[in-house]
mmCIF file of C-alpha atoms in Angstrom:
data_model
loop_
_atom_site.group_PDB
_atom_site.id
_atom_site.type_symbol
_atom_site.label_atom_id
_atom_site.label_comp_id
_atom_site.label_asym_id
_atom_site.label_seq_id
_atom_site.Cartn_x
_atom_site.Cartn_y
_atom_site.Cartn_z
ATOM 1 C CA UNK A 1 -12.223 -7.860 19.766
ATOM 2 C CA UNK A 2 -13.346 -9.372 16.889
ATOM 3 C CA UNK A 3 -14.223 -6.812 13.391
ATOM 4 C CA UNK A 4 -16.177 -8.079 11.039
ATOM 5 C CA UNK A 5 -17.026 -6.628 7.096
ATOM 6 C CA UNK A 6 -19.648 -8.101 5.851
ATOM 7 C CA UNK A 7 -21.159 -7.270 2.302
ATOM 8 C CA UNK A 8 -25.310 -7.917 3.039
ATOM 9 C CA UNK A 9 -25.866 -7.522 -1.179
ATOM 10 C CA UNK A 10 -29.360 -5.824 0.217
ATOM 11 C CA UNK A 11 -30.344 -5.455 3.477
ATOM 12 C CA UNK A 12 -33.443 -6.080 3.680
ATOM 13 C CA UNK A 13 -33.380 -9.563 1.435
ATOM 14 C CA UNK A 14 -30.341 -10.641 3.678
ATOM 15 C CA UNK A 15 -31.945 -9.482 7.139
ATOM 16 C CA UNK A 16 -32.673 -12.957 8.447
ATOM 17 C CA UNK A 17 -28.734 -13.859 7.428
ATOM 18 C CA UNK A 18 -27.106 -10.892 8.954
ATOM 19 C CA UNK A 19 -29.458 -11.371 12.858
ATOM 20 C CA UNK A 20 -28.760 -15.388 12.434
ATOM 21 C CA UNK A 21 -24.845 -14.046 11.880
ATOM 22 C CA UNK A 22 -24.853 -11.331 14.650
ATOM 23 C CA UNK A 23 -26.590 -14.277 16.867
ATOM 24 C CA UNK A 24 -24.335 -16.974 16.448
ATOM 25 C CA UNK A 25 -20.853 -15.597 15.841
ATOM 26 C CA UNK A 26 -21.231 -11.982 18.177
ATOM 27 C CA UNK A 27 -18.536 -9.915 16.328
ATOM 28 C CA UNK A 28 -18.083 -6.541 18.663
ATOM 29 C CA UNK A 29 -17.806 -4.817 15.445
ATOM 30 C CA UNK A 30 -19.940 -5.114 11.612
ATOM 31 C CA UNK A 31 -18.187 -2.750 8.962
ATOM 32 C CA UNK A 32 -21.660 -3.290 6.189
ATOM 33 C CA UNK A 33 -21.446 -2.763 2.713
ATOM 34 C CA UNK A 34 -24.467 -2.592 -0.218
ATOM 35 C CA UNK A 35 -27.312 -2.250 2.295
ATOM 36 C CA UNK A 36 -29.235 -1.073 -0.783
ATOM 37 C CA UNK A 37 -31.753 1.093 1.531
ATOM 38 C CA UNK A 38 -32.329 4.880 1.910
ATOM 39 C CA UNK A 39 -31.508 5.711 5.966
ATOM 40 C CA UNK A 40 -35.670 5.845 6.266
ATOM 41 C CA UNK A 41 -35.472 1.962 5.845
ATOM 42 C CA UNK A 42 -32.869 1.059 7.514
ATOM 43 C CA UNK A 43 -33.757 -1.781 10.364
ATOM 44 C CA UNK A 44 -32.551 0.028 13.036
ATOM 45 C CA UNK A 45 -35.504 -1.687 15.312
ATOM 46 C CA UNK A 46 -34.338 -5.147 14.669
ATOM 47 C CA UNK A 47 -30.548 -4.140 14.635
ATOM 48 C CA UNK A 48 -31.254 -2.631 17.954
ATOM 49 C CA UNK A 49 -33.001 -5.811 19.019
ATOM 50 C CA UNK A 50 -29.949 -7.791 18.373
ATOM 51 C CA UNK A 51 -28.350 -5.765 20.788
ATOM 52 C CA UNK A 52 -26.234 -4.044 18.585
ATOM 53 C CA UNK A 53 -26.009 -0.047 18.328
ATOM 54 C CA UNK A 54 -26.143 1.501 14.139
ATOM 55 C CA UNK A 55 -24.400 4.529 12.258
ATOM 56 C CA UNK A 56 -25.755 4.524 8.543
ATOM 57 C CA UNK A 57 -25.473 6.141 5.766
ATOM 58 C CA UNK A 58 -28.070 4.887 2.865
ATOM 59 C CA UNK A 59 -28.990 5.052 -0.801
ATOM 60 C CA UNK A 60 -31.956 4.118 -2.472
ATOM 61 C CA UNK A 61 -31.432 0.825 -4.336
ATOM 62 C CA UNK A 62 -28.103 1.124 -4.544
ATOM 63 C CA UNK A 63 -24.710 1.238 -2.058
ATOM 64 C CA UNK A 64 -25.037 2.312 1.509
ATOM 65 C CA UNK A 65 -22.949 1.809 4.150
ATOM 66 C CA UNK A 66 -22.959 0.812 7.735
ATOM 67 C CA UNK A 67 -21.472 0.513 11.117
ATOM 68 C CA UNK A 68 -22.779 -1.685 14.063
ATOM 69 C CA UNK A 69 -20.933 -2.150 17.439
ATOM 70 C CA UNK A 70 -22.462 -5.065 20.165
ATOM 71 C CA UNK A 71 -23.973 -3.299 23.311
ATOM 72 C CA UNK A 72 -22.848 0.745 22.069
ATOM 73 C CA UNK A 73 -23.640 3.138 19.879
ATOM 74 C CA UNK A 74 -20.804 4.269 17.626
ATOM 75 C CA UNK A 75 -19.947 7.500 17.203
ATOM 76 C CA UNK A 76 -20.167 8.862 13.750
ATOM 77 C CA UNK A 77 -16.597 10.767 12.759
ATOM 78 C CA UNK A 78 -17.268 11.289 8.709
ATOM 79 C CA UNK A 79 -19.325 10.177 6.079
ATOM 80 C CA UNK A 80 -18.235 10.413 2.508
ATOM 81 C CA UNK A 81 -15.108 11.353 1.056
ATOM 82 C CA UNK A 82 -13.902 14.636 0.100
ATOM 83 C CA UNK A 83 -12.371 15.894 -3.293
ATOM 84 C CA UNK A 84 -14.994 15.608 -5.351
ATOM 85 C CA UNK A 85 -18.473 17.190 -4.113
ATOM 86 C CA UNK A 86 -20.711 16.150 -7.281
ATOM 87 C CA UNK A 87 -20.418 12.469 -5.854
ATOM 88 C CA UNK A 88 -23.446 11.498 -4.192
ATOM 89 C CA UNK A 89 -22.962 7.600 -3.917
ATOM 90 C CA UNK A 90 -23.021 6.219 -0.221
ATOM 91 C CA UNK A 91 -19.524 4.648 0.072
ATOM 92 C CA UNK A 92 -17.952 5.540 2.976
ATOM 93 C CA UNK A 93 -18.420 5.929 6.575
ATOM 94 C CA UNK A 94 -15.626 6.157 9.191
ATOM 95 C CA UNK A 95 -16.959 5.653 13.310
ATOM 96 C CA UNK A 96 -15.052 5.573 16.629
ATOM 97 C CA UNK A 97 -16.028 2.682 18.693
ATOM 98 C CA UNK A 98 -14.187 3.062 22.031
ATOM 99 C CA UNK A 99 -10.127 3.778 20.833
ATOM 100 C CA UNK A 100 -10.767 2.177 17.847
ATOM 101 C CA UNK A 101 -11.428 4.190 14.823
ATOM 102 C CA UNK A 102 -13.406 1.946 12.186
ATOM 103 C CA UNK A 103 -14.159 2.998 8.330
ATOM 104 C CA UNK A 104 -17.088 0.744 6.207
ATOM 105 C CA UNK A 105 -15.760 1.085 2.337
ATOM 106 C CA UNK A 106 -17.789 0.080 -0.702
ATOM 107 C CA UNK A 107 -15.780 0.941 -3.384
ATOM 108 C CA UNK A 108 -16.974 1.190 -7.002
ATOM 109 C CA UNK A 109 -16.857 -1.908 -9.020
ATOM 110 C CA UNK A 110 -15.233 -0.073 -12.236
ATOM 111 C CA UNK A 111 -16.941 -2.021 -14.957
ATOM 112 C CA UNK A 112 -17.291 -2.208 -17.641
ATOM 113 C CA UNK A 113 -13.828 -0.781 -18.402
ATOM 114 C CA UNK A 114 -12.493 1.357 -19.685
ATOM 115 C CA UNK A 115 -15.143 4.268 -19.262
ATOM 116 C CA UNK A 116 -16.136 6.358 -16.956
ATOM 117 C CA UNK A 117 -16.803 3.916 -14.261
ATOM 118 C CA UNK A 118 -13.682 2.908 -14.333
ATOM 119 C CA UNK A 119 -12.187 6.326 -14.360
ATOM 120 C CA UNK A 120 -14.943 6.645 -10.720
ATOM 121 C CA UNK A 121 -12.976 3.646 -9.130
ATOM 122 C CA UNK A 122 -9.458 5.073 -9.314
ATOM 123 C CA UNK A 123 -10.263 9.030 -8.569
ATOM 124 C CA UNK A 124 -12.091 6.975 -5.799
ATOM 125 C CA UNK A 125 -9.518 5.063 -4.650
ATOM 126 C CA UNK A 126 -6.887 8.532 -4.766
ATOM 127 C CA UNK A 127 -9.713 10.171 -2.546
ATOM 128 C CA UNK A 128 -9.355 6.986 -0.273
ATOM 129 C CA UNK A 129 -5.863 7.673 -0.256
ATOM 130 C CA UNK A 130 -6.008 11.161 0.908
ATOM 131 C CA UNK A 131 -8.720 9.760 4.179
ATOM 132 C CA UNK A 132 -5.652 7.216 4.839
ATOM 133 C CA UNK A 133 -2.993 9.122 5.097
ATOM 134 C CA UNK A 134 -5.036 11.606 7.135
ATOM 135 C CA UNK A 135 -6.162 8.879 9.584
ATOM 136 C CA UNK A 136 -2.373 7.833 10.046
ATOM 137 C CA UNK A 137 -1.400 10.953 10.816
ATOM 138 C CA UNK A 138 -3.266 11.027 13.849
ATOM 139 C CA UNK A 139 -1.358 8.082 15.392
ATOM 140 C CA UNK A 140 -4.979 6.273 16.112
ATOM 141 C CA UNK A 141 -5.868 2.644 15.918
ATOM 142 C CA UNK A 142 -7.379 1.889 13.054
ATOM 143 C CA UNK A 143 -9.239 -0.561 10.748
ATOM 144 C CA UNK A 144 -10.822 0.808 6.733
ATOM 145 C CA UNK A 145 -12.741 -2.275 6.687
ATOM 146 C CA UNK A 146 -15.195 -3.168 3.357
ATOM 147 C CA UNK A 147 -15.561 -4.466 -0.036
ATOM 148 C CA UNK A 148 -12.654 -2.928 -2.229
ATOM 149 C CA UNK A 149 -13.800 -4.577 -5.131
ATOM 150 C CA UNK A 150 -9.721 -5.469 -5.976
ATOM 151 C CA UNK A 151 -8.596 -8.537 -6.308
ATOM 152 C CA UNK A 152 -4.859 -7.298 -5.055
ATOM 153 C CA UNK A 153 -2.731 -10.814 -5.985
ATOM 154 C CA UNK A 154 -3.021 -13.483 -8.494
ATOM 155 C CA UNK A 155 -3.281 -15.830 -6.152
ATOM 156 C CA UNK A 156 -6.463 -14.292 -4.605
ATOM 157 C CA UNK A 157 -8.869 -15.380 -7.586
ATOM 158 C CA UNK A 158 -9.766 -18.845 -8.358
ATOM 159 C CA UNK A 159 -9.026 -18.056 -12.133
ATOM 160 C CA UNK A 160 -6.587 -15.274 -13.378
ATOM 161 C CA UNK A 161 -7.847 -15.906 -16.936
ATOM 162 C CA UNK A 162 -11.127 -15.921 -16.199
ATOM 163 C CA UNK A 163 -11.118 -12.243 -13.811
ATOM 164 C CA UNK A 164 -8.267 -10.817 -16.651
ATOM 165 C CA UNK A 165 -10.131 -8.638 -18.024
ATOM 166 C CA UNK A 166 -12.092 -7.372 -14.857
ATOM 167 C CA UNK A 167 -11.767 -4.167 -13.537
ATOM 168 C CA UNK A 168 -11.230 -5.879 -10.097
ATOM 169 C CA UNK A 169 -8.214 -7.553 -11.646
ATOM 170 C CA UNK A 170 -6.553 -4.443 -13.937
ATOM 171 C CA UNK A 171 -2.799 -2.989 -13.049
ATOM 172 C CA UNK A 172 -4.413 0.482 -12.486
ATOM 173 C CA UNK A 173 -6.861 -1.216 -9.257
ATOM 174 C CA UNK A 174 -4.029 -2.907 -7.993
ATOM 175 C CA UNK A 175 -1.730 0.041 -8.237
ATOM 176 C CA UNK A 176 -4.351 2.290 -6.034
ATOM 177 C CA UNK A 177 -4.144 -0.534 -3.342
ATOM 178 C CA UNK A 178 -0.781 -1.421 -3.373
ATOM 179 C CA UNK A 179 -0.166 2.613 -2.674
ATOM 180 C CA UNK A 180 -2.370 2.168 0.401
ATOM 181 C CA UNK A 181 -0.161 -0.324 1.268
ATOM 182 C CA UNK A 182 2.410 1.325 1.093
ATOM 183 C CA UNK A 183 1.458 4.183 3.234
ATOM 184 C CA UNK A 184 1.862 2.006 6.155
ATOM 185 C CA UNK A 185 -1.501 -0.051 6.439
ATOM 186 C CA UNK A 186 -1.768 -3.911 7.025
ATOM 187 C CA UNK A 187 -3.539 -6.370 5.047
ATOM 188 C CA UNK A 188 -4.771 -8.026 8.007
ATOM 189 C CA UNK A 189 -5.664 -11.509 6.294
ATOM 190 C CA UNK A 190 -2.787 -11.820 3.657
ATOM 191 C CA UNK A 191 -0.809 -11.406 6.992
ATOM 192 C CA UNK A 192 -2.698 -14.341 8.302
ATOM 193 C CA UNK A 193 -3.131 -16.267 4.891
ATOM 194 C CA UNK A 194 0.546 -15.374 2.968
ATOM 195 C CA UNK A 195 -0.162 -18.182 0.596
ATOM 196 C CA UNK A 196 -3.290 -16.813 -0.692
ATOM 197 C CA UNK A 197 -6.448 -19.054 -2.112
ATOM 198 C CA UNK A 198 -8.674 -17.643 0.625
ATOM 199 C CA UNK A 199 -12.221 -16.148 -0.910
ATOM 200 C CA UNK A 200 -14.332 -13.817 0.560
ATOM 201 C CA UNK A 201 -16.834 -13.441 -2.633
ATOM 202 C CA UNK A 202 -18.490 -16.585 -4.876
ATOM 203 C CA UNK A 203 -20.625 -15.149 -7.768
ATOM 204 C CA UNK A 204 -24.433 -16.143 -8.183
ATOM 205 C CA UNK A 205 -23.955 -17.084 -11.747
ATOM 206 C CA UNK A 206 -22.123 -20.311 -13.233
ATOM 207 C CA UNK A 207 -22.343 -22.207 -9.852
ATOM 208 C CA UNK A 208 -19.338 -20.227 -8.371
ATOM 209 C CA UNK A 209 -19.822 -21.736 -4.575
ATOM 210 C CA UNK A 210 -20.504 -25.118 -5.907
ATOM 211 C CA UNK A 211 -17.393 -25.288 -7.176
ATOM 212 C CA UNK A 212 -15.366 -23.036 -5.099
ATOM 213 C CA UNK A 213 -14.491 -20.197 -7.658
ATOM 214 C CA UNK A 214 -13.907 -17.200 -5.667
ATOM 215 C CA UNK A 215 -11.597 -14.536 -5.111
ATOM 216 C CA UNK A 216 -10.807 -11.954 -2.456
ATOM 217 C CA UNK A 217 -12.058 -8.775 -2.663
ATOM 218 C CA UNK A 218 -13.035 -8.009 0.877
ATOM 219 C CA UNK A 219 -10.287 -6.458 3.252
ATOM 220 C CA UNK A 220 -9.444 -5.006 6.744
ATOM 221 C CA UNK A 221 -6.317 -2.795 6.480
ATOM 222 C CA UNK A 222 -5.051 -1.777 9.552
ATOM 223 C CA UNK A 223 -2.958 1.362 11.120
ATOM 224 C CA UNK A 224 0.335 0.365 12.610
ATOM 225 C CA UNK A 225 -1.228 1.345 15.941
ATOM 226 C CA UNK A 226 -3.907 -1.772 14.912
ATOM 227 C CA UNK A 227 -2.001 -4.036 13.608
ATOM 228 C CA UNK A 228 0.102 -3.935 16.687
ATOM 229 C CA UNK A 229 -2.889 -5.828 18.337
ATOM 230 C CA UNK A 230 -3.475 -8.593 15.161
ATOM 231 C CA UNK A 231 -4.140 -11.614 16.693
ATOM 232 C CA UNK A 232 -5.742 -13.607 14.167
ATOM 233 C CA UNK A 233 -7.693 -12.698 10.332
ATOM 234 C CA UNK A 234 -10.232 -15.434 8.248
ATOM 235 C CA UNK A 235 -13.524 -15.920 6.531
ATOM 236 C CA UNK A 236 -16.651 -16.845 8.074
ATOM 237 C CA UNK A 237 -17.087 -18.576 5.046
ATOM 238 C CA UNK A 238 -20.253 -21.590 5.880
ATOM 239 C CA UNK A 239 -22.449 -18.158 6.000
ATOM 240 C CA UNK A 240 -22.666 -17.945 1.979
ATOM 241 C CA UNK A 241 -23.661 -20.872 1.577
ATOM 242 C CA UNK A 242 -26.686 -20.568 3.558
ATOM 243 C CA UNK A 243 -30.170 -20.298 1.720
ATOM 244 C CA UNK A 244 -30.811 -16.962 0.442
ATOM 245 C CA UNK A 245 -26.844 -15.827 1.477
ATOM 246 C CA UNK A 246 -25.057 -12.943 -0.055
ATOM 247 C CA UNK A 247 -22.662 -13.388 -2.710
ATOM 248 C CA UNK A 248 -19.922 -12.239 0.217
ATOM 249 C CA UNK A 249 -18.830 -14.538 3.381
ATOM 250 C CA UNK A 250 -18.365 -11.985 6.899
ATOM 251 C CA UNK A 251 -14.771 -11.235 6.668
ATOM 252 C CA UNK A 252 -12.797 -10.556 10.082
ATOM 253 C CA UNK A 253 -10.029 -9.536 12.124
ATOM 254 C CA UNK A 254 -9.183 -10.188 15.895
ATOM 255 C CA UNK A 255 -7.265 -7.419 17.438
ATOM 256 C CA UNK A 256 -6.063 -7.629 21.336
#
């Protein structure tokens, strides 16, 4: 079974990209992040089409999450995250498919920093946190799959002067992942990649995927119960730099 998060950056400007993708490569599973649509304008026609059932859970312009899942519908188990109820951004949105439990995760970018954005991104990640440890507690297979907008090592940016002062980069963003970690989940592609230098995101700006300067800021964590099945983790990574790509390759897992 092959799990795929995929970052569209739009969903309707990347549409032609993310059918050519569900085409070619047939992941069983597409964790989508900043489909940038209300749930009115979501494709669910031409996602359909593609033989591929759709949970959403839009925003106008901005965020919005998704789950697809080749030849069934999956079954919607939360969206959002509790803790604080004034938050209204589409981030999260957590799906059974089968035995597998499956959460898409767009968490906030944090910049500029510090500020309140950046004070968002780590309440968001403690509220992340809490879902985790929730999930592991009911013994389940499963994946929190999506752009965490952390670059976790130094070894997972092209340039650790150049991201320094990022909120991607900063000890607090690490800190919140490394505690996910440490709950008990799996970083499915470090596992596969322990040397690092594997990208998942190349910028628009400076000729980033001309010259190969990205970093890694899209995981797949996995429950014990999931990682128990890893068979292999990578980067589809020849999809950004097709015409009109997102700024993020499909990232994936294969479980048994």
């Amino acid at each position: 079974m092959k799990i795929t998060t995929y970052n569209v950056n739009g969903i309707k400007a990347r549409l032609p990209r993310l059918l050519e993708y569900l085409e070619e490569d047939g992941p069983d599973i597409v964790c989508l992040q900043e489909l940038k649509a209300s749930d009115e304008t979501f494709p669910e026609s031409e996602i359909r089409a593609a033989g591929y059932g759709a949970v959403w859970h839009g925003q106008k312009s901005w965020n919005g999450v998704a789950v697809l899942a080749r030849g069934i519908d999956p079954v919607e188990r939360q969206r959002g995250l509790g803790g604080e109820p004034e938050d209204d951004h589409s981030r999260y949105l957590e799906c059974a498919v089968g035995d597998l439990v499956v959460a898409s995760i767009y968490l906030p970018n944090g910049n500029p920093r510090p500020g309140p954005k950046f004070d968002y991104k780590l309440r968001w990640i403690d509220r992340l946190r809490a879902r985790a440890a929730a999930l592991l507690a009911q013994e389940v297979p499963a994946v929190l799959a999506g752009d965490y907008n952390v670059i976790p090592n130094d070894d997972d940016t092209y340039s650790v002067r150049a991201m320094q002062d990022d909120a991607l980069m900063q000890p607090e963003s690490r800190s919140g992942y490394r505690a996910l970690l440490a709950q008990g989940w799996t970083d499915s592609l470090r596992t596969r990649h322990p040397a690092g230098g594997v990208w998942t995101f190349w910028d628009y700006q400076a000729g980033a995927w001309a010259r190969d300067a990205g970093f890694r800021i899209d995981h797949l964590l996995l429950s014990p119960q999931a990682a128990d099945r890893l068979v292999d983790a990578g980067v589809d990574k020849a999809y950004r730099g097709r015409e009109k790509a997102s700024d993020h390759a499909p990232t994936w897992v294969r479980l048994r």
